[in-house]
Coordinates of C-alpha atoms in Angstrom, one line a residue:
M879 CA -18.9 -6.3 -3.6
H880 CA -21.7 -3.9 -2.9
F881 CA -21.4 -0.1 -3.7
T882 CA -22.9 2.0 -0.9
S883 CA -22.3 5.6 -2.3
E884 CA -21.3 7.4 -5.4
K885 CA -20.2 11.0 -6.2
R886 CA -18.2 13.0 -8.7
L887 CA -15.3 15.0 -7.3
D888 CA -14.5 18.5 -8.7
D889 CA -12.0 17.1 -11.2
G890 CA -14.5 14.6 -12.6
V891 CA -13.1 11.6 -10.7
L892 CA -15.8 9.1 -9.7
E893 CA -15.6 8.1 -6.1
R894 CA -17.5 5.0 -5.0
E895 CA -17.6 3.6 -1.5
F896 CA -18.1 -0.2 -1.2
I897 CA -18.4 -3.1 1.2
L898 CA -16.6 -6.4 0.4
G899 CA -18.1 -8.9 2.9
E900 CA -17.6 -6.8 6.0
I901 CA -14.6 -4.8 4.7
P902 CA -15.2 -1.1 3.7
G903 CA -13.4 0.3 0.8
I904 CA -13.3 3.1 -1.7
L905 CA -12.8 3.0 -5.5
W906 CA -11.8 6.1 -7.6
T907 CA -11.9 6.0 -11.3
P908 CA -10.8 8.8 -13.7
A909 CA -13.4 10.6 -15.8
S910 CA -11.7 9.1 -18.9
A911 CA -12.1 5.5 -17.9
S912 CA -14.6 3.4 -19.8
A913 CA -15.3 -0.2 -20.7
S914 CA -13.6 0.3 -24.0
A915 CA -10.7 2.2 -22.4
P916 CA -10.1 0.7 -19.0
A917 CA -7.7 2.3 -16.5
P918 CA -4.8 0.5 -14.9
L919 CA -5.4 0.0 -11.1
I920 CA -3.3 1.1 -8.2
L921 CA -4.0 -0.3 -4.7
L922 CA -3.5 2.5 -2.2
G923 CA -2.0 1.1 1.0
H924 CA -2.1 3.1 4.2
P925 CA -1.2 2.8 7.9
P926 CA -3.8 1.1 10.3
L927 CA -5.3 4.4 11.4
G928 CA -8.7 4.0 9.7
L929 CA -10.1 5.1 6.4
R930 CA -12.0 8.1 7.8
R931 CA -8.8 9.5 9.4
M932 CA -6.7 8.8 6.3
Y933 CA -9.3 10.0 3.8
P934 CA -7.9 13.4 3.0
R935 CA -4.5 11.9 2.2
L936 CA -6.0 9.0 0.3
V937 CA -8.3 11.1 -1.9
A938 CA -5.4 13.4 -2.7
R939 CA -3.3 10.4 -3.8
A940 CA -6.3 9.1 -5.8
Q941 CA -6.8 12.4 -7.6
H942 CA -3.1 12.7 -8.4
S943 CA -3.2 9.2 -9.9
A944 CA -6.4 9.9 -11.8
A945 CA -4.7 12.8 -13.5
E946 CA -2.2 10.3 -14.8
G947 CA -4.9 8.0 -16.0
F948 CA -5.0 5.5 -13.2
A949 CA -7.9 4.1 -11.2
T950 CA -7.2 3.6 -7.5
A951 CA -8.8 1.6 -4.6
T952 CA -8.2 1.1 -1.0
I953 CA -9.7 -1.1 1.8
E954 CA -10.0 -0.8 5.6
L955 CA -7.2 -2.8 7.3
P956 CA -8.1 -5.4 9.9
G957 CA -8.7 -4.0 13.4
S958 CA -9.0 -0.4 12.0
G959 CA -11.7 2.1 11.5
D960 CA -15.2 0.6 11.9
R961 CA -13.9 -3.0 11.8
P962 CA -13.9 -5.1 15.0
R963 CA -11.1 -4.2 17.4
W964 CA -8.1 -6.6 17.5
P965 CA -7.0 -6.8 21.1
A966 CA -3.8 -8.7 20.4
I967 CA -2.6 -6.1 17.9
E968 CA -3.6 -3.3 20.2
Q969 CA -1.5 -4.9 23.0
A970 CA 1.5 -5.2 20.7
G971 CA 1.1 -1.6 19.7
A972 CA 1.0 -0.6 23.4
D973 CA 4.2 -2.7 24.0
L974 CA 5.9 -0.9 21.1
R975 CA 5.0 2.5 22.3
R976 CA 6.2 1.6 25.8
A977 CA 9.5 0.3 24.6
M978 CA 10.1 3.4 22.4
G979 CA 9.0 5.8 25.1
A980 CA 11.5 4.2 27.5
G981 CA 14.3 4.3 24.9
E982 CA 14.5 0.6 24.8
P983 CA 15.2 -1.6 21.8
V984 CA 12.1 -2.9 20.1
S985 CA 12.3 -6.7 20.3
D986 CA 11.6 -9.1 17.5
E987 CA 8.8 -10.5 19.5
I988 CA 7.0 -7.1 19.6
V989 CA 7.5 -6.6 15.9
D990 CA 6.3 -10.0 15.0
A991 CA 3.2 -9.7 17.2
L992 CA 2.3 -6.3 15.7
I993 CA 3.0 -7.0 12.1
L994 CA 2.7 -10.7 11.2
P995 CA -1.0 -11.2 12.1
L996 CA -1.9 -8.0 10.2
V997 CA 0.0 -9.2 7.1
D998 CA -1.5 -12.7 7.3
Q999 CA -5.1 -11.3 7.2
A1000 CA -4.7 -8.2 5.1
V1001 CA -3.0 -9.7 2.1
P1002 CA -5.8 -12.2 1.3
E1003 CA -8.3 -9.4 1.7
W1004 CA -6.4 -7.3 -0.8
Q1005 CA -6.5 -10.3 -3.2
A1006 CA -10.2 -10.6 -2.6
A1007 CA -10.6 -6.9 -3.4
L1008 CA -8.7 -7.5 -6.7
D1009 CA -11.0 -10.4 -7.6
S1010 CA -14.0 -8.0 -7.3
L1011 CA -12.4 -4.8 -8.7
L1012 CA -10.7 -6.0 -11.9
P1013 CA -13.9 -7.3 -13.7
L1014 CA -15.6 -3.9 -13.2
P1015 CA -16.2 -1.8 -16.3
G1016 CA -13.6 0.9 -16.6
I1017 CA -11.0 -1.0 -14.6
G1018 CA -8.2 -3.0 -16.2
G1019 CA -4.8 -4.5 -15.6
P1020 CA -1.9 -4.2 -14.9
V1021 CA -2.0 -3.5 -11.1
G1022 CA 0.3 -1.6 -8.9
Y1023 CA 0.6 -1.3 -5.1
S1024 CA 1.5 2.0 -3.4
G1025 CA 2.5 2.9 0.1
G1026 CA 1.1 1.7 3.4
V1027 CA 2.6 -0.9 5.7
I1028 CA 5.7 -2.1 3.8
S1029 CA 5.4 -5.7 5.1
I1030 CA 2.0 -6.0 3.4
G1031 CA 3.5 -4.7 0.2
I1032 CA 6.3 -7.3 0.4
R1033 CA 3.9 -10.2 1.0
L1034 CA 1.5 -9.0 -1.7
A1035 CA 4.4 -8.7 -4.2
V1036 CA 5.4 -12.3 -3.5
V1037 CA 2.0 -14.0 -3.6
E1038 CA -0.1 -12.0 -6.0
P1039 CA 0.9 -12.3 -9.7
R1040 CA -1.5 -9.5 -10.8
V1041 CA 0.6 -6.9 -9.0
S1042 CA 3.2 -5.7 -11.6
A1043 CA 5.0 -2.9 -9.8
A1044 CA 5.1 -1.4 -6.3
V1045 CA 5.9 1.9 -4.6
L1046 CA 7.0 1.1 -1.0
F1047 CA 7.6 3.4 2.0
A1048 CA 10.3 2.2 4.3
G1049 CA 8.7 3.7 7.4
S1050 CA 7.5 0.8 9.5
F1051 CA 9.0 -2.1 11.4
V1052 CA 9.6 -5.3 9.4
P1053 CA 9.7 -8.8 10.9
R1054 CA 12.8 -10.8 10.1
V1055 CA 10.8 -13.4 8.2
L1056 CA 9.7 -10.7 5.8
F1057 CA 13.4 -10.0 5.0
E1058 CA 13.5 -13.5 3.6
E1059 CA 10.3 -13.0 1.6
A1060 CA 11.8 -9.8 0.2
R1061 CA 14.4 -11.9 -1.6
Q1062 CA 11.5 -13.5 -3.6
V1063 CA 10.2 -10.1 -4.8
T1064 CA 11.0 -9.7 -8.5
I1065 CA 8.7 -6.9 -9.7
P1066 CA 10.0 -3.4 -10.3
L1067 CA 10.2 -1.4 -7.0
H1068 CA 10.3 2.3 -6.2
V1069 CA 11.2 2.6 -2.4
L1070 CA 10.9 5.8 -0.4
L1071 CA 13.0 6.4 2.7
Q1072 CA 12.8 9.4 5.0
W1073 CA 16.4 9.7 6.2
D1074 CA 15.6 11.2 9.6
D1075 CA 12.5 9.1 10.4
E1076 CA 12.6 9.0 14.2
G1077 CA 10.5 5.8 14.3
N1078 CA 12.3 3.9 11.6
D1079 CA 15.6 2.0 11.8
R1080 CA 17.5 3.4 8.9
R1081 CA 20.1 0.6 8.8
A1082 CA 17.3 -2.0 8.7
A1083 CA 15.6 -0.1 5.9
L1084 CA 18.8 -0.1 3.9
D1085 CA 19.3 -3.8 4.6
L1086 CA 15.7 -4.5 3.5
F1087 CA 16.3 -2.7 0.2
D1088 CA 19.4 -4.7 -0.4
S1089 CA 17.3 -7.9 0.3
F1090 CA 14.8 -7.3 -2.5
G1091 CA 15.3 -9.7 -5.4
S1092 CA 14.0 -7.3 -8.0
K1093 CA 16.3 -6.6 -11.0
E1094 CA 14.8 -3.1 -11.2
K1095 CA 14.7 -1.4 -7.9
S1096 CA 15.4 2.2 -6.9
L1097 CA 15.8 3.8 -3.4
H1098 CA 14.7 7.5 -3.0
A1099 CA 16.0 8.9 0.2
H1100 CA 15.0 12.4 1.4
L1101 CA 16.0 14.4 4.5
G1102 CA 13.3 14.8 7.1
G1103 CA 11.1 12.9 9.5
H1104 CA 8.3 10.4 8.9
T1105 CA 5.7 12.9 7.7
G1106 CA 8.2 15.1 5.8
V1107 CA 8.0 13.3 2.4
P1108 CA 8.5 16.1 -0.2
H1109 CA 5.7 16.8 -2.7
F1110 CA 7.9 16.0 -5.7
A1111 CA 8.4 12.4 -4.4
G1112 CA 4.8 11.8 -5.4
D1113 CA 5.5 13.0 -8.9
A1114 CA 8.5 10.6 -9.2
A1115 CA 6.3 7.7 -7.9
A1116 CA 3.6 8.6 -10.5
Q1117 CA 6.3 8.5 -13.3
F1118 CA 7.4 5.1 -12.0
F1119 CA 3.8 3.8 -12.4
T1120 CA 3.4 5.4 -15.8
R1121 CA 6.4 3.4 -17.0
H1122 CA 5.3 0.1 -15.5
L1123 CA 1.5 0.1 -15.6
E1124 CA 1.0 1.2 -19.2
V1125 CA -1.9 -0.8 -20.6
R1126 CA -0.5 -3.3 -23.1
P1127 CA -2.4 -4.5 -26.1
G1128 CA -4.5 -7.6 -25.3
C1129 CA -4.3 -7.0 -21.5
Q1130 CA -7.7 -7.6 -20.1
A1131 CA -9.0 -7.2 -16.5
G1132 CA -8.0 -10.0 -14.3
S1133 CA -5.6 -11.5 -16.8
G1134 CA -2.5 -10.9 -14.7
R1135 CA 0.9 -10.3 -16.2

């Protein structure tokens, strides 16, 4: 990991941009974080629209989390932003838009072609980011995952033992194979659902929630479309992480759960 820039935001949060291999990312740490008092880490997921486009929303989430004592980090998704284009994914996205525009059902083939390659590549990249982030001074476990493509969150919750809790947004298509993986998820979950999301199958979102194997899971449904998530929903998510990512005595960076 190589840091490429560093600045202090108005609230004292330290923002550092980095490159991990060829993957751009950003790390935010609260002013209170130090080697002797490391902050728990939340991975900020996001849709594949590019970090530059998503930056205003990401930095707002990071500052909100820093006020609660959390460090946050994000990385550019494959095929997004300044990373090399991914023609197969772009074609699947075009097929999706064409089907939805014509009022046709979105086939499993389209969903698989759009989501599964992204999950297969993005999850190991998130794990590589954790490998580099957790040993840094001021960063400590446990780790949470928040938002973004829900299929990435599902896979990460299954394969990465360092992730202790997750806030997931039921706002994207999910391949059927990920419904099966959801049964293997056991960490605490806080799931957000926009009830009137025009691009999301509400019935499928409810079925997915039912599939999660977690003993502690809660579904928070709000009226409104995809971008209408109420502000107080962020406060509830922060409270969820405060409960589950409290630094425990003897918990060291990279030590897992």
